[in-house]
Coordinates of C-alpha atoms in Angstrom, one line a residue:
Chain A
E1 CA 167.2 144.3 72.1
A2 CA 164.4 142.7 70.0
Q3 CA 161.7 145.2 69.6
V4 CA 159.2 147.2 67.8
T5 CA 159.6 150.6 68.0
Q6 CA 156.6 153.3 65.9
N7 CA 156.6 156.5 65.5
P8 CA 155.0 159.0 66.5
R9 CA 153.5 158.0 70.4
Y10 CA 150.9 161.0 70.1
L11 CA 149.6 162.6 67.7
I12 CA 146.9 165.1 67.5
T13 CA 145.6 166.1 64.0
V14 CA 143.0 167.8 61.8
T15 CA 140.7 166.2 60.0
G16 CA 142.4 165.7 56.1
K17 CA 146.0 166.3 57.1
K18 CA 148.4 163.6 55.5
L19 CA 150.1 161.3 58.4
T20 CA 152.2 158.8 58.7
V21 CA 152.6 156.3 61.4
T22 CA 155.7 154.5 60.9
C23 CA 156.9 150.7 63.0
S24 CA 160.3 148.9 62.8
Q25 CA 161.5 145.6 63.8
N26 CA 164.8 144.8 64.7
M27 CA 164.3 140.8 64.8
N28 CA 164.5 140.2 61.0
H29 CA 160.5 139.1 60.8
E30 CA 158.3 138.3 58.3
Y31 CA 155.3 138.9 59.4
M32 CA 154.5 142.3 60.5
S33 CA 150.6 144.1 61.1
W34 CA 148.5 147.3 62.0
Y35 CA 145.9 146.8 65.1
R36 CA 143.8 149.5 66.4
Q37 CA 142.5 149.5 69.8
D38 CA 139.3 150.8 70.7
P39 CA 137.4 150.4 74.1
G40 CA 135.4 147.6 74.2
L41 CA 135.9 146.8 70.8
G42 CA 140.0 144.7 71.6
L43 CA 142.0 144.8 68.7
R44 CA 141.6 144.8 65.0
Q45 CA 143.7 144.4 62.1
I46 CA 143.9 146.5 59.5
Y47 CA 146.2 145.4 57.2
Y48 CA 148.6 142.5 57.4
S49 CA 152.1 141.2 55.1
M50 CA 153.5 138.1 55.0
N51 CA 156.7 139.5 53.0
V52 CA 158.4 142.1 51.7
E53 CA 156.2 143.3 49.0
V54 CA 153.1 141.7 50.1
T55 CA 150.0 142.9 51.8
D56 CA 147.3 142.3 52.8
K57 CA 143.8 144.1 54.3
G58 CA 142.6 143.4 57.5
D59 CA 139.2 143.4 59.2
V60 CA 139.2 147.3 59.5
P61 CA 141.4 149.1 56.5
E62 CA 139.1 151.5 55.0
G63 CA 141.2 155.6 55.4
Y64 CA 144.5 153.2 55.7
K65 CA 147.2 152.5 53.6
V66 CA 150.2 150.5 54.4
S67 CA 153.4 149.8 52.0
R68 CA 156.2 147.1 53.1
K69 CA 158.8 147.8 50.8
E70 CA 161.9 146.6 53.3
K71 CA 161.6 144.1 55.0
R72 CA 161.8 145.9 58.8
N73 CA 159.4 148.4 58.1
F74 CA 155.8 148.6 57.8
P75 CA 154.1 152.4 57.5
L76 CA 150.8 153.3 58.0
I77 CA 149.5 155.9 56.1
L78 CA 146.3 157.5 56.7
E79 CA 145.8 160.2 53.8
S80 CA 143.0 161.8 54.7
P81 CA 142.8 161.7 58.4
S82 CA 139.1 161.5 60.0
P83 CA 137.5 161.6 63.6
N84 CA 136.7 158.4 63.8
Q85 CA 140.4 156.7 63.0
T86 CA 141.1 158.8 66.8
S87 CA 142.3 155.4 68.3
L88 CA 145.5 153.8 69.4
Y89 CA 146.9 151.6 67.0
F90 CA 149.8 149.6 67.3
C91 CA 152.6 147.5 64.8
A92 CA 153.7 144.1 66.3
S93 CA 155.5 141.9 64.3
R94 CA 156.7 137.7 64.3
K95 CA 158.1 134.5 62.8
L96 CA 156.6 132.5 60.4
D97 CA 156.4 129.6 62.5
R98 CA 153.9 127.5 64.4
T99 CA 153.2 129.1 67.9
G100 CA 153.2 132.7 66.3
E101 CA 154.7 134.6 69.0
L102 CA 152.9 138.3 68.3
F103 CA 155.4 140.5 69.0
F104 CA 153.8 144.7 69.9
G105 CA 155.2 147.9 69.9
E106 CA 154.1 150.4 72.1
G107 CA 151.2 151.5 70.5
S108 CA 150.6 155.6 68.9
R109 CA 147.6 157.5 70.4
L110 CA 146.1 159.9 68.2
T111 CA 143.7 162.2 67.8
V112 CA 142.0 163.4 64.9
L113 CA 139.7 167.1 65.7
Chain B
G1 CA 132.5 133.1 61.4
E2 CA 135.5 134.1 64.3
D3 CA 134.8 135.8 67.1
V4 CA 136.8 136.1 70.4
E5 CA 134.7 136.9 73.4
Q6 CA 135.1 137.7 77.4
S7 CA 134.4 139.7 80.3
L8 CA 135.5 143.0 80.9
F9 CA 135.9 143.6 84.0
L10 CA 137.2 141.4 86.9
S11 CA 138.4 143.1 90.3
V12 CA 139.8 140.7 93.5
R13 CA 141.4 141.0 96.3
E14 CA 145.6 141.2 96.7
G15 CA 146.4 137.4 97.2
D16 CA 143.3 136.0 95.8
S17 CA 143.2 133.8 92.9
S18 CA 142.1 135.6 89.5
V19 CA 139.9 133.9 86.8
I20 CA 139.8 135.2 83.5
N21 CA 137.7 133.3 81.0
C22 CA 137.1 133.4 77.2
T23 CA 135.6 131.8 74.8
Y24 CA 135.7 131.5 71.0
T25 CA 133.9 129.9 68.3
D26 CA 136.3 128.2 66.1
S27 CA 137.1 124.6 66.8
S28 CA 139.7 124.4 64.4
S29 CA 141.8 127.0 66.7
T30 CA 145.2 125.8 66.8
Y31 CA 146.3 128.0 69.3
L32 CA 145.7 130.1 71.9
Y33 CA 147.0 133.3 73.9
W34 CA 146.9 134.6 76.8
Y35 CA 148.7 138.7 76.2
K36 CA 148.8 141.1 79.2
Q37 CA 148.4 145.1 78.5
E38 CA 149.6 146.9 81.2
P39 CA 149.2 150.9 80.8
G40 CA 150.7 152.9 78.2
A41 CA 152.6 149.7 76.8
G42 CA 152.1 147.3 74.0
L43 CA 150.5 143.3 74.7
Q44 CA 153.1 140.8 76.1
L45 CA 152.3 137.4 75.7
L46 CA 151.8 135.5 78.7
T47 CA 151.1 132.0 77.6
Y48 CA 149.8 130.0 74.8
I49 CA 148.6 126.4 75.1
F50 CA 148.0 124.3 71.9
S51 CA 144.7 122.8 70.8
N52 CA 145.4 119.3 72.1
M53 CA 146.4 120.0 75.4
D54 CA 144.1 120.4 78.7
M55 CA 145.8 122.4 80.4
K56 CA 149.0 124.1 80.9
Q57 CA 150.6 125.7 84.1
D58 CA 153.3 128.3 84.1
Q59 CA 154.7 129.5 88.0
R60 CA 151.7 131.3 88.8
L61 CA 149.3 131.1 85.9
T62 CA 147.4 127.9 85.2
V63 CA 145.6 127.8 81.0
L64 CA 142.0 125.8 80.6
L65 CA 141.1 124.2 77.7
N66 CA 137.7 123.5 77.5
K67 CA 137.8 122.6 73.5
K68 CA 134.5 121.4 73.6
D69 CA 132.8 123.7 74.5
K70 CA 135.2 126.5 73.3
H71 CA 136.4 127.7 76.5
L72 CA 139.5 129.2 77.2
S73 CA 140.6 130.0 80.8
L74 CA 143.4 132.1 82.9
R75 CA 144.0 131.6 86.6
I76 CA 146.2 133.7 88.5
A77 CA 147.2 132.9 91.5
D78 CA 148.0 134.7 94.6
T79 CA 147.2 137.9 92.9
Q80 CA 150.0 141.3 93.4
T81 CA 148.8 144.8 92.5
G82 CA 151.4 144.3 90.0
D83 CA 148.6 141.6 88.4
S84 CA 146.6 144.8 87.3
A85 CA 146.3 144.9 83.6
I86 CA 144.2 144.5 80.8
Y87 CA 144.3 140.5 79.6
F88 CA 143.2 139.5 76.0
C89 CA 143.0 135.7 74.9
A90 CA 143.8 135.5 71.3
E91 CA 143.0 132.5 68.5
S92 CA 144.6 131.5 65.9
M93 CA 144.4 129.0 63.4
D94 CA 147.2 126.4 61.5
S95 CA 145.6 127.7 58.5
S96 CA 146.1 131.5 58.9
Y97 CA 148.7 133.2 60.8
K98 CA 146.3 135.8 62.2
L99 CA 145.4 136.3 65.8
I100 CA 142.0 137.0 66.7
F101 CA 142.3 138.8 70.2
G102 CA 139.2 139.4 72.7
S103 CA 137.7 142.5 73.3
G104 CA 140.3 142.0 76.8
T105 CA 139.6 142.6 80.5
R106 CA 140.5 144.4 82.8
L107 CA 142.0 143.0 86.2
L108 CA 141.8 145.1 89.1
V109 CA 143.1 143.7 92.1
R110 CA 142.1 146.0 95.5
P111 CA 145.2 146.0 98.2

């Protein structure tokens, strides 16, 4: 089954404790991206990657890091989480074609105390 | 700059039609999309329209695009309780693979 898998789905942590949210896709997509969803703000892009070892900042990259060492994986790293990073996070992937359907994971709800 | 706007909330009665509206600012948008987000889930693509089209119909869904006014709408005929969800409008440009999302419209279908 074609899917984007994120882990963990739910996490409560404390300020400053490094965490990683993993993302994996099995569709051989070149493009992967992380979004955060906040009430009234919709989805905002954090980082994206067009291929292995190619990553770039989205609209709200501050406080986040990513890596793309393999095509299928695109982890999101919060080196020192803060309460304003409490949010619902989505990983997504797509082929680099014109119609560009974006496939989303089920989301990771992160709370930083 | 790029911006996509939607109203935040819509409530309709079961069996009525729903119309969700969206405005965008970038006239170079190539594709416009409607995504659906059910509770506790990620977004799923409902339909999309290429910028040189005015209308696209897919079963109960009708997408209308007014390129002059930069206005996109999604009409759901015979709305069912299972249509209750958040609907996101999004645009993309030919020069970029980035999708710009609106803030989402929460559709509530009353029995």
